[in-house]
Coordinates of C-alpha atoms in Angstrom, one line a residue:
M24 CA -8.6 55.1 24.0
K25 CA -10.0 57.4 23.1
Q26 CA -14.3 57.3 22.9
H27 CA -17.0 58.3 20.7
K28 CA -20.1 60.3 22.2
P29 CA -23.3 59.4 22.2
L30 CA -24.6 61.3 19.0
S31 CA -21.3 60.1 17.6
R32 CA -22.6 56.4 18.3
L33 CA -25.9 57.0 17.1
V34 CA -25.0 58.4 13.4
I35 CA -22.1 55.4 13.1
N36 CA -24.7 52.2 14.3
S37 CA -27.4 54.6 12.4
L38 CA -24.9 54.1 9.0
A39 CA -23.8 50.5 9.5
F40 CA -27.6 49.8 9.9
L41 CA -28.3 50.7 6.1
L42 CA -25.5 49.9 4.8
F43 CA -26.0 46.2 6.3
F44 CA -29.1 46.9 4.8
S45 CA -28.4 47.8 1.9
F46 CA -26.1 45.2 0.9
N47 CA -28.9 42.7 2.1
L48 CA -31.0 44.2 -0.6
L49 CA -28.8 43.5 -3.1
A50 CA -28.1 40.2 -2.5
Q51 CA -31.9 39.7 -3.1
E52 CA -32.7 40.7 -6.3
G53 CA -32.7 38.1 -9.0
D54 CA -30.9 37.8 -11.7
A55 CA -34.0 36.4 -14.6
A56 CA -30.9 35.6 -17.3
K57 CA -28.7 33.7 -14.7
G58 CA -32.1 32.2 -13.7
E59 CA -33.1 30.8 -16.7
K60 CA -30.1 29.2 -17.6
L61 CA -30.5 27.8 -14.3
F62 CA -34.6 26.8 -14.7
K63 CA -33.6 24.5 -17.6
S64 CA -30.3 23.0 -16.8
T65 CA -32.4 22.4 -13.2
C66 CA -35.9 22.6 -13.5
A67 CA -36.9 22.0 -17.1
A68 CA -37.5 18.1 -17.3
C69 CA -40.8 18.6 -15.2
H70 CA -41.9 22.5 -14.8
K71 CA -42.7 24.8 -17.9
L72 CA -43.2 28.8 -16.9
D73 CA -46.8 28.5 -19.1
K74 CA -48.9 25.2 -19.1
K75 CA -48.3 21.8 -16.5
L76 CA -45.7 19.0 -17.3
V77 CA -45.2 16.9 -14.8
G78 CA -45.5 19.4 -11.9
P79 CA -47.9 22.9 -12.1
A80 CA -46.1 25.7 -14.7
L81 CA -44.4 28.3 -12.2
Q82 CA -45.6 31.7 -14.0
G83 CA -46.4 34.0 -11.4
V84 CA -45.2 31.3 -9.1
T85 CA -44.2 34.2 -6.4
E86 CA -47.4 36.1 -6.1
R87 CA -49.0 33.0 -4.4
R88 CA -46.4 31.6 -2.4
E89 CA -43.6 33.3 0.0
Q90 CA -40.3 33.7 -1.3
D91 CA -39.0 32.3 2.1
W92 CA -41.3 29.2 1.9
L93 CA -40.6 28.9 -1.8
I94 CA -36.2 28.5 -0.9
A95 CA -37.0 25.8 1.9
W96 CA -39.4 24.0 -0.5
I97 CA -37.1 24.2 -3.5
K98 CA -33.8 23.2 -1.3
D99 CA -35.9 20.2 0.5
S100 CA -39.0 19.8 -0.6
P101 CA -39.0 16.0 1.4
G102 CA -37.7 17.8 4.6
M103 CA -40.3 19.6 4.8
I104 CA -43.1 17.8 4.2
K105 CA -42.0 14.9 7.0
S106 CA -41.4 17.9 9.1
G107 CA -45.2 18.5 9.1
D108 CA -45.4 21.7 7.4
K109 CA -49.5 22.5 6.0
L110 CA -48.5 24.4 3.0
A111 CA -45.8 21.3 1.9
I112 CA -48.7 18.7 2.5
Q113 CA -51.1 20.1 0.4
V114 CA -49.1 21.4 -2.5
F115 CA -47.7 17.1 -2.5
E116 CA -51.4 16.2 -2.4
E117 CA -53.0 18.6 -5.0
N118 CA -50.2 17.7 -7.3
N119 CA -51.3 13.9 -7.2
K120 CA -47.8 13.1 -4.4
L121 CA -45.5 13.3 -7.2
P122 CA -42.3 13.4 -5.2
M123 CA -40.2 16.4 -5.9
T124 CA -36.2 16.4 -6.0
P125 CA -34.3 18.2 -3.8
N126 CA -31.8 20.4 -4.5
P127 CA -29.5 21.2 -1.4
H128 CA -27.1 22.5 -4.2
L129 CA -28.9 25.0 -5.3
S130 CA -27.5 28.7 -3.6
D131 CA -30.1 30.5 -1.7
Q132 CA -29.3 33.8 -3.9
D133 CA -29.6 30.6 -7.0
I134 CA -33.1 29.9 -5.9
I135 CA -34.1 34.4 -5.8
D136 CA -32.5 34.1 -9.4
I137 CA -35.0 31.3 -10.7
L138 CA -37.8 32.7 -8.8
E139 CA -37.0 36.5 -10.5
Y140 CA -37.4 34.5 -13.9
T141 CA -40.4 32.2 -13.4
K142 CA -41.7 36.1 -13.4
G143 CA -41.9 36.5 -17.2
E144 CA -40.4 39.1 -17.9
K145 CA -38.6 38.6 -21.2
V146 CA -34.6 38.8 -20.5
V147 CA -33.0 40.7 -22.7
K148 CA -30.0 40.6 -24.7
T149 CA -27.0 43.0 -23.5
E150 CA -23.0 42.5 -24.4
V151 CA -20.4 43.4 -22.8
A152 CA -17.6 45.3 -24.3
A153 CA -14.4 43.2 -24.2
T154 CA -11.8 43.3 -21.2
Q155 CA -8.9 44.3 -23.9
E156 CA -8.5 45.6 -27.4
I157 CA -7.7 42.8 -30.4
D158 CA -5.9 43.3 -33.0
P159 CA -7.8 43.2 -35.9
G160 CA -5.1 40.9 -37.6
V161 CA -5.4 38.2 -34.5
E162 CA -8.8 38.1 -36.3
E163 CA -7.8 37.8 -39.5
G164 CA -4.8 35.6 -38.3
K165 CA -7.5 32.6 -37.1
K166 CA -9.0 33.2 -40.5
I167 CA -5.9 32.3 -42.3
F168 CA -5.2 29.4 -39.8
K169 CA -8.6 27.7 -40.1
A170 CA -8.3 27.9 -44.0
N171 CA -4.5 26.4 -44.7
C172 CA -3.2 25.2 -41.3
A173 CA -6.0 23.6 -39.4
A174 CA -6.0 20.0 -41.3
C175 CA -2.7 19.4 -39.5
H176 CA -2.2 21.5 -36.6
K177 CA -4.2 22.6 -33.0
L178 CA -3.8 25.6 -30.8
E179 CA -3.6 23.0 -27.9
G180 CA -2.2 19.2 -28.6
K181 CA -0.6 17.7 -31.3
L182 CA -3.3 16.7 -34.2
I183 CA -0.6 15.7 -37.6
G184 CA 1.6 18.4 -36.9
P185 CA 2.4 20.3 -33.8
E186 CA 1.0 22.0 -31.3
L187 CA 1.3 26.0 -32.4
L188 CA 0.3 28.3 -29.8
K189 CA 3.4 30.1 -28.4
I190 CA 5.3 28.9 -31.2
T191 CA 6.5 32.8 -31.8
D192 CA 8.5 32.1 -28.3
K193 CA 10.1 29.4 -28.9
R194 CA 11.2 30.1 -32.8
D195 CA 12.4 33.2 -34.1
H196 CA 10.1 35.0 -36.1
D197 CA 12.0 35.4 -39.3
W198 CA 12.7 32.2 -39.2
L199 CA 8.6 31.2 -38.8
K200 CA 8.1 33.3 -42.1
L201 CA 10.6 31.8 -44.5
W202 CA 9.4 27.9 -42.8
I203 CA 5.6 28.6 -43.3
K204 CA 6.6 30.1 -46.8
D205 CA 8.7 27.0 -48.2
N206 CA 9.9 25.3 -46.0
N207 CA 11.6 22.7 -49.0
A208 CA 13.4 25.9 -50.0
L209 CA 14.2 26.5 -46.8
V210 CA 15.9 23.3 -45.6
A211 CA 17.6 22.8 -49.0
S212 CA 19.4 26.3 -48.3
G213 CA 21.2 24.4 -45.3
D214 CA 19.2 25.3 -42.7
K215 CA 20.2 22.9 -39.7
L216 CA 16.9 24.0 -38.0
A217 CA 14.8 23.2 -40.2
K218 CA 16.7 19.9 -41.0
E219 CA 15.5 19.3 -37.3
V220 CA 12.2 19.9 -37.3
Q221 CA 11.6 18.4 -41.0
E222 CA 13.3 14.9 -39.2
S223 CA 11.2 15.2 -36.4
N224 CA 7.9 15.5 -38.2
P225 CA 8.0 12.7 -40.7
A226 CA 5.0 14.6 -42.3
A227 CA 6.0 16.6 -45.3
M228 CA 4.3 20.2 -45.0
T229 CA 2.3 22.0 -47.7
P230 CA 4.7 25.2 -48.1
F231 CA 2.4 28.2 -48.4
P232 CA 4.1 30.7 -51.2
Q233 CA 0.5 32.0 -52.0
L234 CA 0.6 33.9 -48.2
T235 CA 1.9 37.5 -48.2
D236 CA 4.0 38.6 -45.4
Q237 CA 1.1 40.4 -43.8
D238 CA -1.4 37.7 -44.3
I239 CA 2.3 34.9 -42.2
E240 CA 3.0 37.8 -39.7
N241 CA -1.6 38.2 -39.2
V242 CA -1.1 33.8 -38.3
L243 CA 1.9 34.3 -36.3
K244 CA -0.3 37.3 -34.1
Y245 CA -3.1 34.8 -33.7
L246 CA -0.5 31.6 -32.7
A247 CA 1.1 34.1 -29.7
V248 CA -2.0 35.1 -28.1
G249 CA -4.8 32.2 -29.0
E250 CA -8.2 32.2 -28.8
V251 CA -9.4 35.4 -27.6
K252 CA -13.3 35.9 -26.9
E253 CA -15.1 39.1 -26.1
A254 CA -17.3 38.5 -23.2
V255 CA -20.8 38.8 -23.0
A256 CA -23.3 38.3 -20.8
P257 CA -26.2 35.1 -20.7
V258 CA -28.4 35.2 -23.7
A259 CA -32.1 33.8 -23.2
S260 CA -34.9 33.9 -25.5
A261 CA -38.1 34.9 -25.0
K262 CA -39.3 33.0 -27.8
S263 CA -42.3 30.1 -27.1
D264 CA -40.4 26.8 -27.6
E265 CA -44.1 25.3 -28.4
I266 CA -45.5 24.5 -32.3
F267 CA -48.7 23.8 -31.3
N268 CA -49.7 25.5 -28.5
K269 CA -53.7 25.4 -29.0
P270 CA -54.9 26.7 -25.9
G271 CA -58.1 25.2 -24.8
F272 CA -60.7 24.8 -22.5
G273 CA -59.3 22.7 -20.3
V274 CA -60.5 19.6 -18.2
L275 CA -61.9 21.6 -15.0
P276 CA -63.4 24.5 -16.5
M277 CA -65.5 22.1 -18.0
L278 CA -66.7 19.7 -15.3
G279 CA -67.0 22.7 -13.2
L280 CA -69.6 23.7 -15.8
T281 CA -71.5 20.3 -16.3
I282 CA -71.8 20.0 -11.9
L283 CA -73.3 23.8 -12.1
A284 CA -75.7 22.4 -14.6
F285 CA -76.3 19.8 -13.3
V286 CA -77.3 21.9 -9.8
L287 CA -79.5 24.0 -11.5
L288 CA -80.9 21.5 -13.3
S289 CA -81.6 19.7 -10.0
F290 CA -83.4 22.9 -8.6
I291 CA -85.8 23.6 -11.7
V292 CA -86.8 20.4 -11.2
A293 CA -87.1 20.2 -7.1
A294 CA -88.9 24.0 -7.6
T295 CA -91.5 22.6 -10.1
T296 CA -92.6 19.4 -7.7
K297 CA -92.9 20.3 -4.7
K298 CA -95.8 18.6 -3.0
K299 CA -98.6 20.3 -0.4
I300 CA -99.3 18.6 2.8
E301 CA -103.2 18.4 2.8
E302 CA -103.6 19.4 6.6
G303 CA -102.5 22.9 6.6
E304 CA -101.8 23.2 3.0
Q305 CA -98.0 23.8 3.5
E306 CA -95.6 23.5 0.5
E307 CA -92.8 20.9 1.4
S308 CA -89.2 22.1 1.9
M309 CA -87.0 22.7 -0.8
L310 CA -84.2 20.5 0.4
K311 CA -87.0 18.0 1.0
S312 CA -87.9 17.7 -2.5
L313 CA -84.0 17.2 -3.8
I314 CA -83.8 14.4 -1.5
F315 CA -86.6 11.9 -2.0
N316 CA -87.6 13.3 -5.8
P317 CA -87.5 9.5 -7.5
F318 CA -85.9 11.7 -11.1
L319 CA -83.7 13.7 -9.3
R320 CA -82.7 10.1 -7.6
F321 CA -82.3 8.5 -11.3
L322 CA -80.5 11.3 -12.7
A323 CA -77.7 12.0 -10.1
V324 CA -77.0 8.5 -10.6
I325 CA -77.0 8.7 -14.1
F326 CA -74.3 11.9 -13.8
V327 CA -72.2 10.0 -11.2
L328 CA -72.1 7.1 -13.6
L329 CA -70.7 9.4 -16.7
G330 CA -68.6 11.2 -15.4
G331 CA -67.0 8.6 -13.5
A332 CA -66.5 7.4 -16.4
W333 CA -65.4 10.4 -18.8
L334 CA -62.8 11.2 -15.4
L335 CA -61.6 7.2 -15.6
F336 CA -61.3 8.1 -19.3
G337 CA -59.4 11.7 -19.0
W338 CA -57.2 9.6 -16.9
L339 CA -56.3 7.0 -19.6
M340 CA -56.2 8.7 -22.5
Q341 CA -52.8 10.2 -20.3
I342 CA -51.0 7.3 -20.3
D343 CA -47.9 6.9 -22.5
V344 CA -48.1 9.9 -23.2
N345 CA -44.6 11.5 -22.4
E346 CA -44.4 14.6 -23.4
G347 CA -41.4 16.3 -21.6
Y348 CA -39.5 12.9 -21.0
Q349 CA -36.0 13.8 -20.3
P350 CA -33.6 10.8 -19.2
I351 CA -29.9 10.9 -18.5
Q352 CA -27.6 9.5 -21.3
P353 CA -24.7 7.7 -20.7
I354 CA -22.7 11.0 -22.7
A355 CA -23.4 14.6 -21.8
F356 CA -23.6 15.0 -25.8
S357 CA -25.1 18.8 -26.0
H358 CA -27.4 19.4 -29.3
A359 CA -26.6 22.7 -28.8
V360 CA -23.4 22.9 -29.2
H361 CA -23.9 20.7 -32.4
A362 CA -26.7 21.7 -33.8
G363 CA -26.7 25.4 -32.8
D364 CA -23.2 26.3 -31.9
N365 CA -21.8 24.8 -34.7
K366 CA -23.9 24.6 -37.2
I367 CA -24.2 20.4 -38.2
D368 CA -26.9 19.1 -40.1
C369 CA -29.1 16.8 -38.0
Q370 CA -28.8 14.8 -41.5
Y371 CA -25.0 14.6 -41.1
C372 CA -25.8 12.2 -38.2
H373 CA -29.2 11.0 -38.5
S374 CA -28.3 10.1 -42.2
S375 CA -31.0 7.3 -42.7
A376 CA -33.6 9.5 -42.2
K377 CA -34.2 10.7 -45.8
H378 CA -34.3 7.2 -47.3
S379 CA -36.6 5.3 -44.3
K380 CA -38.3 4.6 -42.0
T381 CA -35.9 5.4 -39.2
S382 CA -34.0 8.4 -38.0
G383 CA -30.8 6.3 -36.5
I384 CA -28.4 6.5 -33.8
P385 CA -25.3 7.6 -35.0
S386 CA -22.5 5.3 -34.3
A387 CA -19.5 6.3 -32.3
N388 CA -17.4 5.8 -35.9
V389 CA -19.5 8.8 -37.9
C390 CA -19.2 10.8 -34.2
M391 CA -14.7 10.4 -34.5
N392 CA -15.5 11.7 -37.9
C393 CA -15.0 15.0 -35.6
H394 CA -13.8 14.2 -32.5
K395 CA -10.3 12.3 -33.8
S396 CA -8.9 15.6 -33.8
I397 CA -11.5 17.2 -31.0
S398 CA -9.8 15.9 -28.0
E399 CA -11.0 19.3 -25.7
Y400 CA -14.3 20.9 -25.3
N401 CA -13.4 24.7 -26.1
G402 CA -17.5 25.7 -26.2
E403 CA -19.3 28.1 -23.6
L404 CA -20.2 25.5 -20.8
F405 CA -24.0 24.5 -20.2
G406 CA -25.3 23.0 -16.9
D407 CA -23.3 22.1 -13.5
H408 CA -20.3 21.4 -16.0
T409 CA -16.6 21.7 -16.0
K410 CA -14.2 21.7 -19.0
E411 CA -12.9 18.7 -17.3
D412 CA -15.8 17.1 -16.9
L413 CA -16.3 17.6 -20.7
D414 CA -13.4 16.7 -21.7
K415 CA -13.9 13.8 -19.9
E416 CA -17.2 12.7 -22.3
I417 CA -15.5 12.9 -25.3
Q418 CA -12.9 10.3 -23.3
K419 CA -16.0 8.5 -23.6
I420 CA -16.5 8.0 -27.7
Y421 CA -12.9 7.0 -27.2
D422 CA -13.3 4.5 -24.6
A423 CA -15.8 2.8 -26.7
V424 CA -14.5 2.6 -29.9
G425 CA -10.6 2.2 -28.9
W426 CA -8.9 5.9 -30.2
D427 CA -5.6 6.8 -28.7
K428 CA -5.2 10.4 -28.9
E429 CA -1.9 10.7 -27.7
K430 CA -0.9 8.3 -30.8
M431 CA -3.6 9.9 -33.0
A432 CA -3.9 6.4 -33.6
Y433 CA -7.3 3.3 -33.5
V434 CA -5.8 0.8 -30.7
E435 CA -4.8 -2.8 -32.5
G436 CA -6.9 -5.5 -31.2
Y437 CA -9.1 -3.1 -29.2
Q438 CA -12.4 -4.9 -28.8
Q439 CA -15.3 -2.2 -29.0
K440 CA -18.2 -1.1 -26.5
P441 CA -21.9 0.3 -28.0
I442 CA -22.7 3.7 -26.4
E443 CA -26.4 2.4 -24.7
W444 CA -28.1 5.1 -25.7
V445 CA -31.6 5.9 -23.9
R446 CA -34.1 6.0 -26.7
I447 CA -36.1 9.4 -25.8
H448 CA -39.4 8.9 -28.5
N449 CA -41.0 5.9 -29.0
L450 CA -44.5 5.1 -30.6
A451 CA -46.6 2.4 -30.1
D452 CA -46.4 -0.9 -32.7
F453 CA -49.3 -0.7 -34.1
A454 CA -48.5 3.1 -35.1
Y455 CA -46.5 3.3 -38.3
Y456 CA -44.1 6.3 -39.0
N457 CA -42.2 6.6 -41.6
H458 CA -39.2 9.0 -41.5
S459 CA -38.9 8.9 -45.2
Q460 CA -41.8 9.9 -46.6
H461 CA -42.0 12.7 -44.3
V462 CA -38.5 14.2 -44.6
T463 CA -38.0 13.7 -48.1
V464 CA -41.3 14.2 -49.5
A465 CA -43.2 16.3 -47.5
G466 CA -40.3 18.2 -46.6
L467 CA -40.8 19.3 -43.1
D468 CA -38.1 20.5 -40.7
C469 CA -37.6 18.2 -38.1
Q470 CA -38.0 21.3 -35.5
K471 CA -41.4 20.0 -37.2
C472 CA -41.8 17.6 -33.9
H473 CA -38.7 17.0 -32.2
G474 CA -38.9 21.0 -31.3
P475 CA -36.2 23.5 -30.9
V476 CA -33.2 20.6 -30.7
E477 CA -30.1 23.1 -31.9
E478 CA -31.4 25.3 -28.2
M479 CA -31.8 22.1 -26.3
H480 CA -28.5 20.6 -24.8
E481 CA -30.3 17.7 -23.3
M482 CA -32.5 16.2 -25.7
K483 CA -36.4 15.4 -24.4
Q484 CA -39.5 14.4 -26.0
F485 CA -41.0 18.1 -27.1
S486 CA -43.9 16.6 -28.4
P487 CA -46.9 14.5 -27.5
L488 CA -46.6 11.9 -30.1
T489 CA -50.6 11.0 -29.6
M490 CA -52.9 10.5 -32.8
G491 CA -54.4 13.2 -31.7
W492 CA -51.7 15.8 -32.7
C493 CA -50.6 13.7 -35.7
I494 CA -54.3 14.1 -37.5
D495 CA -54.2 17.6 -36.4
C496 CA -51.2 18.4 -38.3
H497 CA -52.3 16.3 -41.1
R498 CA -55.7 19.1 -41.5
Q499 CA -53.0 22.0 -40.9
T500 CA -49.9 20.7 -43.6
E501 CA -50.9 22.2 -47.4
V502 CA -49.6 19.4 -49.7
D503 CA -46.8 21.4 -52.4
M504 CA -47.6 20.3 -55.7
T505 CA -46.1 23.4 -57.3
E506 CA -43.1 20.9 -59.0
N507 CA -44.1 17.2 -58.2
G508 CA -46.0 16.7 -61.9
Y509 CA -47.8 12.8 -60.5
Y510 CA -49.7 14.9 -58.2
K511 CA -51.1 17.3 -60.3
N512 CA -54.1 15.6 -61.6
I513 CA -54.8 14.4 -58.5
H514 CA -54.2 17.6 -56.7
D515 CA -56.7 20.1 -59.5
Q516 CA -59.4 17.0 -59.5
L517 CA -59.7 17.6 -55.1
A518 CA -59.3 21.0 -55.3
K519 CA -61.8 21.1 -57.5
K520 CA -64.0 18.6 -55.3
Y521 CA -63.0 21.3 -51.8
G522 CA -63.6 24.3 -53.6
V523 CA -59.7 24.9 -52.5
E524 CA -56.8 26.5 -53.6
K525 CA -54.7 24.1 -51.8
V526 CA -54.6 20.7 -50.9
T527 CA -54.1 19.4 -47.3
E528 CA -52.9 16.4 -46.2
A529 CA -55.8 15.1 -44.8
Q530 CA -57.5 15.7 -47.8
M531 CA -55.1 13.5 -49.8
G532 CA -56.4 10.4 -47.2
G533 CA -54.2 11.9 -44.5
L534 CA -57.1 10.6 -41.9
E535 CA -57.5 7.0 -43.4
C536 CA -57.1 4.6 -40.7
G537 CA -54.6 2.3 -42.9
K538 CA -51.7 4.9 -43.3
C539 CA -51.1 4.5 -39.9
H540 CA -52.3 1.0 -39.0
Y541 CA -52.2 -1.9 -40.5

């Protein structure tokens, strides 16, 4: 057996160590784009980057805590507290002893990606070229298919007609061209296969004499390969999701300044009221003057009472302010997929928002307008869901209404079951709010109050919905009366009264108590 010389072994071992160290460093690098997705699916219900939600703001947390400690904390915070970790106990107590959900399913690399995202650096959109060149005829065939065939056919799964993916492997190319162009003429010519196909599918197929040979050729190319998607890297937006994001001075700085002012006032009073001792003509100490001065004791009692009342009032004001509330729903319905990717208008589902006080929860029959022909999920995956998971979520709608996706028909005599959605936005009973007044009359977008719903996979309460928040909106929102003759006279009068060109909702009476409380 050949043995290495000591110097050779040293070189080999050094290279091996450097190689291992390099791989280890590469493994520890975080991906902010992946981290953003994980943050939104795992952490966003309780945390924001730039401000406190249920838990503290997390931007720059890597500068305040060690990475290894953060990994252990995110994976199992209750376990760290039980183990007696001093920092873990301190963080737990600083956050009002609110328990943090452990995340044992996250790998170390997942957490490193999340921590990379919390650094707050902008995630740049990048696109990767497709792994294969796509025949432009396929894309053109897809457009023709969607315009002419998609009402009766799907690539996979039966609709009115049979599924068509890889149909070119089952039927002769030239025969398919003749069938698509004019299937009735092909049957009339005595073609045996055409008769068999027509008899097996009782629904008559529309002929397409308007399609050119090249159009049909492109459709067949599309049916041969199906959906070909470009590989695109994860995309993240640096846009803030806050509409009303006014930086305030903050409660704690204000409290600190108040305490500082009280201490300074106490020293001033003590310094000016020190007494001299008769025998030695010595002044009494500052500390004694602070403790025994009756005026300062009275001032301290007043300060404690007022400060306690202020803190109590501040605590009471947070009750039932549920900004960020994001309950688990019975079906994993994604607004980002429906309103974002598929551009479905909000008022298609929430149709009563235009006409009534409430926006309404769409019935399962509204879902079935589309999902009669969409039984599988073919979009981009989100959260921790697989395609099989999301197909099962669609099946939950079918189970509610009694739809047989194989027979494409409702089950006769089926006892339908309601979908028990969990309500997210709740106003107090003594507050009146009318959706139609804001949506139809004022012309507000849904996003004004509900935030960027087209980006939310799981819906949450975006705005605080407090009285102060509503009043601020009324003070800022200008009333558009340019095309409303009913308001013209009152607008002119109010514009003259307030000396402005545009009148706000507050100036129109939007701050009157009876508008919302009557």
